Short mmCIF file of N, CA, C and O in Angstrom, two decimals:
data_model
loop_
_atom_site.label_atom_id
_atom_site.label_comp_id
_atom_site.label_asym_id
_atom_site.label_seq_id
_atom_site.Cartn_x
_atom_site.Cartn_y
_atom_site.Cartn_z
N UNK A 1 -19.55 -17.24 7.09
CA UNK A 1 -19.05 -18.13 5.29
C UNK A 1 -17.38 -17.99 6.06
O UNK A 1 -17.26 -16.64 5.99
N UNK A 2 -16.90 -19.01 6.10
CA UNK A 2 -15.91 -18.86 6.09
C UNK A 2 -15.12 -17.41 4.62
O UNK A 2 -15.26 -18.03 3.61
N UNK A 3 -14.08 -17.46 4.76
CA UNK A 3 -12.99 -16.45 3.07
C UNK A 3 -12.74 -17.97 2.89
O UNK A 3 -12.32 -19.29 2.90
N UNK A 4 -12.77 -17.32 1.11
CA UNK A 4 -12.23 -18.58 0.45
C UNK A 4 -11.55 -18.52 -0.40
O UNK A 4 -11.34 -17.16 -1.39
N UNK A 5 -9.95 -18.55 0.12
CA UNK A 5 -8.75 -18.10 -0.89
C UNK A 5 -8.89 -19.19 -1.91
O UNK A 5 -9.42 -20.35 -2.47
N UNK A 6 -7.88 -18.13 -3.16
CA UNK A 6 -8.49 -18.86 -4.41
C UNK A 6 -7.08 -19.20 -6.05
O UNK A 6 -7.36 -19.23 -6.77
N UNK A 7 -6.38 -17.95 -4.83
CA UNK A 7 -4.90 -18.59 -5.37
C UNK A 7 -3.99 -17.20 -4.89
O UNK A 7 -4.85 -16.31 -4.39
N UNK A 8 -3.05 -17.30 -5.55
CA UNK A 8 -1.55 -16.79 -5.32
C UNK A 8 -1.74 -16.06 -6.29
O UNK A 8 -1.15 -16.29 -6.98
N UNK A 9 -1.59 -14.34 -6.25
CA UNK A 9 -1.96 -13.50 -7.09
C UNK A 9 -0.39 -13.20 -7.67
O UNK A 9 0.23 -13.71 -8.39
N UNK A 10 0.86 -13.09 -6.63
CA UNK A 10 2.26 -12.66 -6.64
C UNK A 10 3.01 -12.76 -5.35
O UNK A 10 2.83 -12.56 -4.04
N UNK A 11 4.15 -13.13 -5.68
CA UNK A 11 5.36 -12.55 -4.31
C UNK A 11 5.93 -11.49 -4.86
O UNK A 11 6.36 -11.52 -6.06
N UNK A 12 6.13 -10.72 -3.75
CA UNK A 12 7.54 -9.52 -3.92
C UNK A 12 8.97 -9.87 -3.18
O UNK A 12 8.66 -10.35 -2.54
N UNK A 13 9.71 -10.34 -4.23
CA UNK A 13 11.09 -9.28 -3.83
C UNK A 13 11.45 -8.59 -3.83
O UNK A 13 10.93 -7.99 -4.66
N UNK A 14 12.44 -8.37 -2.87
CA UNK A 14 13.67 -7.01 -2.77
C UNK A 14 14.77 -7.05 -3.54
O UNK A 14 14.89 -8.22 -3.66
N UNK A 15 14.91 -6.10 -4.51
CA UNK A 15 16.66 -5.80 -4.67
C UNK A 15 16.88 -4.85 -5.19
O UNK A 15 16.11 -4.32 -4.44
N UNK A 16 18.05 -4.12 -5.13
CA UNK A 16 19.10 -3.87 -4.92
C UNK A 16 18.78 -1.97 -5.71
O UNK A 16 17.93 -2.05 -6.91
N UNK A 17 18.50 -0.80 -5.21
CA UNK A 17 18.44 0.40 -6.17
C UNK A 17 18.93 0.18 -7.29
O UNK A 17 20.34 0.03 -7.39
N UNK A 18 18.35 0.20 -8.59
CA UNK A 18 18.94 0.19 -10.29
C UNK A 18 19.43 -1.23 -10.23
O UNK A 18 19.68 -1.06 -11.37
N UNK A 19 18.76 -2.46 -9.94
CA UNK A 19 19.04 -3.72 -10.48
C UNK A 19 17.99 -3.64 -10.84
O UNK A 19 17.82 -5.34 -11.20
N UNK A 20 17.53 -2.97 -11.40
CA UNK A 20 16.37 -3.80 -12.42
C UNK A 20 16.69 -4.72 -13.77
O UNK A 20 16.00 -5.88 -14.19
N UNK A 21 17.77 -4.14 -14.56
CA UNK A 21 18.16 -4.57 -15.92
C UNK A 21 18.79 -5.96 -15.22
O UNK A 21 18.96 -7.29 -15.94
N UNK A 22 19.66 -6.83 -14.00
CA UNK A 22 20.02 -7.81 -13.85
C UNK A 22 19.64 -8.72 -13.47
O UNK A 22 19.26 -9.81 -13.44
N UNK A 23 17.52 -8.17 -13.03
CA UNK A 23 16.65 -8.77 -12.76
C UNK A 23 15.70 -9.05 -14.43
O UNK A 23 15.36 -10.59 -14.19
N UNK A 24 15.38 -8.45 -14.75
CA UNK A 24 15.45 -8.54 -16.32
C UNK A 24 16.32 -10.08 -16.62
O UNK A 24 15.71 -10.92 -17.35
N UNK A 25 17.83 -9.91 -16.64
CA UNK A 25 18.37 -10.76 -17.19
C UNK A 25 18.47 -12.20 -16.92
O UNK A 25 18.20 -13.36 -17.49
N UNK A 26 17.72 -12.26 -15.66
CA UNK A 26 18.04 -13.29 -14.45
C UNK A 26 16.30 -14.14 -15.15
O UNK A 26 15.83 -15.36 -15.62
N UNK A 27 14.97 -13.27 -14.39
CA UNK A 27 13.61 -13.47 -14.59
C UNK A 27 13.28 -14.23 -16.39
O UNK A 27 12.84 -14.98 -16.44
N UNK A 28 14.03 -13.27 -17.11
CA UNK A 28 13.15 -12.75 -18.51
C UNK A 28 14.56 -14.25 -19.05
O UNK A 28 14.12 -14.72 -19.93
N UNK A 29 15.40 -13.86 -19.75
CA UNK A 29 16.57 -14.58 -19.52
C UNK A 29 17.03 -15.54 -19.51
O UNK A 29 16.75 -17.03 -20.50
N UNK A 30 17.25 -16.37 -18.21
CA UNK A 30 16.95 -17.62 -17.76
C UNK A 30 16.11 -18.27 -17.19
O UNK A 30 16.00 -19.25 -17.96
N UNK A 31 15.29 -17.29 -17.00
CA UNK A 31 13.42 -18.15 -16.39
C UNK A 31 13.24 -18.39 -17.87
O UNK A 31 12.08 -18.75 -17.47
N UNK A 32 13.43 -17.42 -18.83
CA UNK A 32 11.99 -17.18 -19.55
C UNK A 32 11.11 -16.69 -19.06
O UNK A 32 9.44 -17.71 -19.98
N UNK A 33 10.75 -15.65 -18.36
CA UNK A 33 9.33 -15.06 -18.05
C UNK A 33 8.88 -13.98 -18.78
O UNK A 33 10.10 -13.60 -18.94
N UNK A 34 7.79 -13.64 -18.22
CA UNK A 34 7.39 -12.50 -19.59
C UNK A 34 7.57 -11.12 -18.57
O UNK A 34 7.13 -11.18 -17.98
N UNK A 35 8.27 -10.28 -19.06
CA UNK A 35 8.29 -9.26 -18.24
C UNK A 35 6.86 -8.28 -18.44
O UNK A 35 6.59 -8.49 -19.84
N UNK A 36 6.02 -7.96 -17.52
CA UNK A 36 4.19 -6.99 -17.32
C UNK A 36 4.92 -5.71 -17.31
O UNK A 36 5.94 -4.96 -16.53
N UNK A 37 4.10 -4.87 -18.18
CA UNK A 37 4.12 -3.73 -17.95
C UNK A 37 3.60 -3.36 -16.50
O UNK A 37 2.23 -3.52 -16.82
N UNK A 38 3.94 -2.42 -15.90
CA UNK A 38 3.44 -1.75 -14.47
C UNK A 38 2.32 -1.07 -15.01
O UNK A 38 2.53 0.02 -15.84
N UNK A 39 1.18 -0.91 -14.19
CA UNK A 39 0.90 0.38 -13.81
C UNK A 39 1.50 1.91 -13.64
O UNK A 39 2.88 2.16 -13.25
N UNK A 40 0.70 2.80 -14.65
CA UNK A 40 1.38 4.12 -14.68
C UNK A 40 1.84 4.11 -13.30
O UNK A 40 2.52 4.70 -13.17
N UNK A 41 0.96 4.36 -12.38
CA UNK A 41 0.72 5.01 -10.85
C UNK A 41 1.76 4.28 -10.11
O UNK A 41 2.44 4.70 -9.48
N UNK A 42 2.18 3.05 -10.41
CA UNK A 42 3.08 2.48 -9.72
C UNK A 42 4.94 2.51 -10.41
O UNK A 42 5.84 2.19 -9.98
N UNK A 43 4.68 2.95 -12.08
CA UNK A 43 6.50 3.13 -12.39
C UNK A 43 7.12 3.38 -12.05
O UNK A 43 8.39 3.70 -12.23
N UNK A 44 6.70 5.27 -11.33
CA UNK A 44 7.90 6.00 -10.49
C UNK A 44 8.22 5.09 -9.55
O UNK A 44 9.56 5.87 -9.20
N UNK A 45 8.10 3.68 -9.22
CA UNK A 45 8.51 3.04 -7.77
C UNK A 45 10.21 2.55 -8.22
O UNK A 45 10.58 1.95 -7.16
N UNK A 46 9.69 2.71 -9.73
CA UNK A 46 10.80 1.79 -9.92
C UNK A 46 10.70 -0.25 -10.09
O UNK A 46 9.67 -0.31 -10.02
N UNK A 47 12.05 -0.36 -10.13
CA UNK A 47 11.41 -2.23 -9.86
C UNK A 47 10.59 -2.79 -11.52
O UNK A 47 10.48 -2.38 -12.51
N UNK A 48 10.71 -4.10 -11.12
CA UNK A 48 9.99 -4.49 -12.79
C UNK A 48 9.12 -5.95 -11.97
O UNK A 48 9.28 -6.76 -11.44
N UNK A 49 8.27 -6.75 -12.90
CA UNK A 49 6.84 -7.64 -12.83
C UNK A 49 7.78 -8.73 -13.77
O UNK A 49 7.19 -8.26 -15.34
N UNK A 50 6.98 -9.92 -13.40
CA UNK A 50 7.42 -11.13 -13.83
C UNK A 50 6.07 -11.40 -14.02
O UNK A 50 5.96 -11.84 -12.54
N UNK A 51 5.67 -12.80 -15.14
CA UNK A 51 5.28 -13.73 -15.46
C UNK A 51 5.38 -15.02 -16.30
O UNK A 51 6.16 -14.11 -17.19
N UNK A 52 4.68 -16.05 -15.48
CA UNK A 52 5.13 -17.12 -16.33
C UNK A 52 5.18 -18.32 -15.72
O UNK A 52 5.41 -18.56 -14.18
N UNK A 53 4.23 -19.85 -15.99
CA UNK A 53 3.88 -20.93 -15.81
C UNK A 53 3.15 -20.73 -14.69
O UNK A 53 3.37 -21.16 -13.37
N UNK A 54 2.31 -19.65 -14.65
CA UNK A 54 1.36 -19.45 -13.50
C UNK A 54 1.68 -18.84 -12.56
O UNK A 54 0.80 -19.15 -10.99
N UNK A 55 3.13 -18.43 -12.04
CA UNK A 55 3.75 -17.74 -11.19
C UNK A 55 4.09 -16.12 -11.25
O UNK A 55 4.21 -15.86 -12.46
N UNK A 56 3.86 -15.36 -10.72
CA UNK A 56 4.20 -14.01 -11.12
C UNK A 56 4.94 -13.44 -9.26
O UNK A 56 4.76 -13.29 -8.79
N UNK A 57 5.90 -12.94 -10.26
CA UNK A 57 6.70 -12.07 -9.54
C UNK A 57 6.97 -10.66 -9.40
O UNK A 57 7.28 -10.03 -10.25
N UNK A 58 7.24 -9.37 -8.36
CA UNK A 58 7.06 -8.19 -8.18
C UNK A 58 8.47 -8.02 -7.50
O UNK A 58 8.77 -8.27 -6.82
N UNK A 59 9.21 -7.64 -7.77
CA UNK A 59 10.29 -6.85 -7.57
C UNK A 59 10.21 -5.39 -7.34
O UNK A 59 10.39 -4.49 -9.00
N UNK A 60 10.70 -5.08 -6.00
CA UNK A 60 10.96 -3.45 -5.51
C UNK A 60 12.43 -3.06 -5.46
O UNK A 60 12.59 -4.23 -4.70
N UNK A 61 12.94 -1.91 -5.65
CA UNK A 61 13.73 -1.61 -5.28
C UNK A 61 14.26 -1.15 -4.29
O UNK A 61 13.25 -0.39 -3.99
N UNK A 62 15.05 -1.83 -3.14
CA UNK A 62 14.70 -0.32 -2.02
C UNK A 62 16.50 -0.19 -1.98
O UNK A 62 17.39 -0.66 -2.15
N UNK A 63 16.40 1.00 -1.15
CA UNK A 63 18.25 1.11 -1.14
C UNK A 63 19.09 0.55 -0.25
O UNK A 63 20.30 0.27 -0.32
N UNK A 64 18.15 0.18 0.77
CA UNK A 64 19.52 -0.42 2.13
C UNK A 64 18.74 -2.14 1.95
O UNK A 64 18.27 -2.54 2.65
N UNK A 65 18.83 -2.41 0.62
CA UNK A 65 18.88 -3.90 0.02
C UNK A 65 19.49 -5.41 0.77
O UNK A 65 20.67 -4.50 0.93
N UNK A 66 18.64 -5.93 0.97
CA UNK A 66 19.58 -6.76 2.04
C UNK A 66 19.02 -8.59 0.75
O UNK A 66 17.69 -8.78 1.09
N UNK A 67 19.39 -9.33 0.57
CA UNK A 67 18.86 -10.74 -0.21
C UNK A 67 17.91 -11.56 1.17
O UNK A 67 18.38 -11.58 2.13
N UNK A 68 17.20 -11.63 0.33
CA UNK A 68 15.93 -13.19 1.49
C UNK A 68 16.71 -14.18 1.21
O UNK A 68 16.82 -14.23 0.17
N UNK A 69 17.75 -14.68 1.97
CA UNK A 69 18.40 -15.32 2.18
C UNK A 69 17.45 -16.78 3.07
O UNK A 69 17.99 -18.59 2.24
N UNK A 70 16.36 -17.22 3.15
CA UNK A 70 15.59 -17.82 3.84
C UNK A 70 14.54 -18.14 3.34
O UNK A 70 13.71 -18.98 2.83
N UNK A 71 13.66 -17.09 4.16
CA UNK A 71 12.43 -16.49 3.06
C UNK A 71 11.98 -17.03 1.69
O UNK A 71 13.40 -16.59 0.93
N UNK A 72 11.05 -17.84 0.87
CA UNK A 72 11.51 -17.39 -0.53
C UNK A 72 10.10 -18.30 -1.26
O UNK A 72 9.39 -18.93 -0.28
N UNK A 73 9.66 -17.83 -2.69
CA UNK A 73 8.71 -18.74 -3.49
C UNK A 73 8.48 -19.92 -3.65
O UNK A 73 10.09 -20.85 -3.88
N UNK A 74 8.36 -21.11 -3.18
CA UNK A 74 8.08 -22.02 -3.63
C UNK A 74 7.79 -22.25 -5.33
O UNK A 74 6.10 -22.08 -5.81
N UNK A 75 8.34 -22.45 -6.34
CA UNK A 75 7.86 -22.76 -7.59
C UNK A 75 7.48 -24.17 -7.85
O UNK A 75 8.22 -25.12 -7.71
N UNK A 76 5.98 -24.50 -8.15
CA UNK A 76 6.00 -26.03 -8.87
C UNK A 76 6.30 -25.85 -10.30
O UNK A 76 6.18 -24.75 -10.99
N UNK A 77 7.18 -27.30 -10.68
CA UNK A 77 7.76 -26.75 -12.24
C UNK A 77 7.77 -28.48 -12.54
O UNK A 77 7.64 -29.58 -11.98
N UNK A 78 7.40 -28.59 -13.90
CA UNK A 78 7.38 -29.52 -14.48
C UNK A 78 9.01 -29.70 -15.44
O UNK A 78 9.21 -28.73 -16.18
N UNK A 79 9.51 -30.80 -15.68
CA UNK A 79 10.89 -30.19 -16.07
C UNK A 79 12.38 -30.10 -15.04
O UNK A 79 13.10 -28.42 -15.36
N UNK A 80 12.33 -30.25 -13.99
CA UNK A 80 12.82 -29.43 -12.98
C UNK A 80 14.68 -29.59 -13.30
O UNK A 80 16.14 -28.69 -13.20
N UNK A 81 14.97 -31.03 -13.40
CA UNK A 81 16.41 -31.11 -14.36
C UNK A 81 16.69 -30.31 -15.56
O UNK A 81 17.74 -29.81 -15.33
N UNK A 82 15.85 -30.04 -16.18
CA UNK A 82 16.01 -28.83 -17.73
C UNK A 82 16.58 -27.53 -16.65
O UNK A 82 17.11 -26.70 -16.86
N UNK A 83 15.66 -27.14 -15.82
CA UNK A 83 15.92 -25.89 -14.89
C UNK A 83 17.13 -26.06 -14.46
O UNK A 83 17.38 -24.75 -14.85
N UNK A 84 17.27 -26.65 -13.82
CA UNK A 84 18.68 -26.80 -12.87
C UNK A 84 20.17 -26.90 -14.18
O UNK A 84 20.65 -26.28 -13.63
N UNK A 85 19.81 -27.32 -15.26
CA UNK A 85 20.68 -26.95 -16.16
C UNK A 85 21.12 -25.93 -16.50
O UNK A 85 22.00 -25.20 -16.93
N UNK A 86 19.32 -25.60 -16.38
CA UNK A 86 19.39 -24.01 -17.40
C UNK A 86 20.07 -23.03 -16.78
O UNK A 86 20.68 -21.98 -16.33
N UNK A 87 20.35 -22.59 -14.86
CA UNK A 87 20.70 -22.49 -13.73
C UNK A 87 21.56 -22.55 -13.69
O UNK A 87 22.99 -21.69 -14.14
N UNK A 88 22.47 -23.55 -14.58
CA UNK A 88 24.01 -23.55 -13.48
C UNK A 88 24.64 -23.36 -14.81
O UNK A 88 25.93 -22.54 -14.66
N UNK A 89 23.76 -23.13 -16.13
CA UNK A 89 25.16 -22.88 -17.71
C UNK A 89 25.27 -20.87 -17.82
O UNK A 89 25.69 -20.36 -18.33
N UNK A 90 23.86 -20.90 -16.54
CA UNK A 90 24.04 -18.93 -16.75
C UNK A 90 24.52 -18.80 -15.12
O UNK A 90 24.47 -17.70 -14.87
N UNK A 91 25.40 -19.48 -14.82
CA UNK A 91 26.08 -19.09 -13.30
C UNK A 91 25.52 -19.48 -11.93
O UNK A 91 26.10 -18.26 -10.99
N UNK A 92 24.32 -19.34 -12.21
CA UNK A 92 23.62 -20.07 -10.50
C UNK A 92 23.27 -21.15 -10.74
O UNK A 92 22.73 -21.96 -10.47
N UNK A 93 24.19 -21.31 -9.68
CA UNK A 93 24.32 -22.95 -9.17
C UNK A 93 23.32 -23.46 -8.08
O UNK A 93 22.63 -22.26 -7.97
N UNK A 94 23.04 -24.47 -8.21
CA UNK A 94 21.46 -24.99 -7.79
C UNK A 94 22.46 -26.20 -6.57
O UNK A 94 23.59 -26.60 -6.55
N UNK A 95 21.06 -26.31 -5.91
CA UNK A 95 21.48 -27.50 -3.98
C UNK A 95 20.55 -27.75 -4.48
O UNK A 95 19.02 -27.63 -4.13
N UNK A 96 20.48 -29.23 -4.30
CA UNK A 96 19.22 -30.29 -4.47
C UNK A 96 19.07 -30.39 -2.82
O UNK A 96 20.09 -30.67 -1.72
N UNK A 97 17.79 -30.19 -2.90
CA UNK A 97 17.10 -30.53 -0.96
C UNK A 97 15.90 -31.85 -1.60
O UNK A 97 15.69 -31.32 -1.74
N UNK A 98 17.21 -32.84 -0.48
CA UNK A 98 15.80 -34.10 -1.16
C UNK A 98 14.60 -34.48 0.15
O UNK A 98 13.87 -35.29 0.55
N UNK A 99 14.30 -33.09 0.88
CA UNK A 99 13.47 -33.62 2.27
C UNK A 99 12.60 -33.20 1.86
O UNK A 99 12.11 -32.29 2.87
N UNK A 100 11.86 -33.17 1.14
CA UNK A 100 10.48 -32.58 0.65
C UNK A 100 9.52 -33.91 0.15
O UNK A 100 9.72 -34.23 -0.80
N UNK A 101 9.17 -34.52 0.86
CA UNK A 101 8.01 -35.84 0.35
C UNK A 101 7.31 -36.04 -0.85
O UNK A 101 6.85 -34.57 -0.51
N UNK A 102 7.54 -37.02 -1.64
CA UNK A 102 6.71 -36.80 -3.09
C UNK A 102 7.06 -35.33 -4.01
O UNK A 102 6.20 -35.40 -4.89
N UNK A 103 8.35 -35.12 -3.85
CA UNK A 103 8.63 -33.78 -4.40
C UNK A 103 10.39 -33.94 -4.10
O UNK A 103 10.65 -34.71 -3.46
N UNK A 104 10.62 -33.72 -5.76
CA UNK A 104 12.03 -32.95 -5.80
C UNK A 104 12.27 -32.08 -5.28
O UNK A 104 11.31 -31.60 -6.33
N UNK A 105 13.43 -31.50 -4.90
CA UNK A 105 13.79 -30.02 -5.19
C UNK A 105 14.53 -29.50 -4.71
O UNK A 105 16.19 -29.93 -5.02
N UNK A 106 14.72 -28.00 -5.88
CA UNK A 106 16.41 -27.65 -5.64
C UNK A 106 16.18 -25.96 -4.92
O UNK A 106 14.69 -25.61 -4.99
N UNK A 107 17.59 -25.87 -4.92
CA UNK A 107 17.20 -24.58 -4.31
C UNK A 107 18.10 -23.89 -5.43
O UNK A 107 19.27 -23.96 -5.85
N UNK A 108 17.99 -22.60 -5.49
CA UNK A 108 18.76 -21.07 -6.42
C UNK A 108 18.84 -19.90 -5.66
O UNK A 108 18.27 -19.67 -5.00
N UNK A 109 19.72 -19.14 -6.35
CA UNK A 109 19.55 -17.63 -6.24
C UNK A 109 19.41 -17.06 -7.68
O UNK A 109 20.09 -16.94 -7.87
N UNK A 110 18.23 -15.47 -7.33
CA UNK A 110 18.55 -15.00 -8.13
C UNK A 110 19.66 -13.91 -8.44
O UNK A 110 20.94 -14.32 -7.74
N UNK A 111 19.84 -12.76 -9.44
CA UNK A 111 21.41 -12.48 -9.63
C UNK A 111 20.89 -11.73 -8.22
O UNK A 111 22.53 -10.76 -8.35
N UNK A 112 20.83 -11.15 -7.17
CA UNK A 112 20.88 -10.54 -6.42
C UNK A 112 20.92 -11.33 -4.89
O UNK A 112 20.86 -10.68 -4.12
N UNK A 113 20.75 -12.43 -5.03
CA UNK A 113 20.39 -13.78 -3.88
C UNK A 113 19.54 -13.61 -3.44
O UNK A 113 19.75 -14.39 -1.80
N UNK A 114 19.00 -12.93 -3.69
CA UNK A 114 17.26 -14.23 -2.80
C UNK A 114 17.26 -15.27 -3.81
O UNK A 114 17.16 -16.36 -4.26
N UNK A 115 16.90 -16.39 -2.23
CA UNK A 115 16.17 -17.67 -2.47
C UNK A 115 15.26 -17.77 -3.33
O UNK A 115 14.27 -17.04 -2.59
N UNK A 116 15.00 -19.19 -4.06
CA UNK A 116 13.98 -19.33 -4.80
C UNK A 116 13.87 -20.66 -4.80
O UNK A 116 15.21 -21.56 -5.17
N UNK A 117 13.02 -21.68 -4.39
CA UNK A 117 12.61 -23.29 -4.42
C UNK A 117 11.77 -23.45 -5.04
O UNK A 117 10.67 -23.06 -5.97
N UNK A 118 12.16 -24.31 -6.62
CA UNK A 118 11.78 -25.41 -7.53
C UNK A 118 11.89 -26.61 -6.57
O UNK A 118 12.34 -26.88 -6.34
N UNK A 119 10.07 -26.86 -6.96
CA UNK A 119 9.67 -28.68 -6.63
C UNK A 119 8.91 -28.82 -7.70
O UNK A 119 8.54 -28.67 -8.52
N UNK A 120 9.47 -30.23 -7.38
CA UNK A 120 8.64 -30.82 -9.09
C UNK A 120 7.62 -32.06 -8.27
O UNK A 120 8.69 -32.79 -7.21
N UNK A 121 6.91 -32.67 -8.50
CA UNK A 121 6.08 -33.53 -8.08
C UNK A 121 6.85 -35.05 -8.28
O UNK A 121 6.97 -35.49 -9.52
N UNK A 122 7.20 -36.26 -7.15
CA UNK A 122 6.92 -37.15 -7.58
C UNK A 122 5.96 -38.08 -7.73
O UNK A 122 6.52 -39.61 -8.23
N UNK A 123 5.08 -38.23 -7.53
CA UNK A 123 3.40 -39.17 -7.25
C UNK A 123 3.40 -39.08 -9.78
O UNK A 123 3.19 -37.90 -9.90
#
């Protein structure tokens, strides 16, 4: 019997040590995601977790942080233009990319320079 994948639980991105407050301002403040309580056994590692609209992101601090400039989560959105406005109003420029058939999409970077892709189906 083949393995049956049932969904994506989370994506993990790295942040610099001590970068949790900037992450909160971006993921909770700009994107409107809800911060999750980390399990007690994992709290000592630092970082923060967020959930909203069917996706979850875990942010892990590392001392030798370098942002993910190419690797990225691709997040489906209903209201891409509104999201673009919110991002730009918060000082996060967006880059529109028309090269994904059946979708409108844009790229943006979080507070630490990690690339995020947001897509809205056109069908």
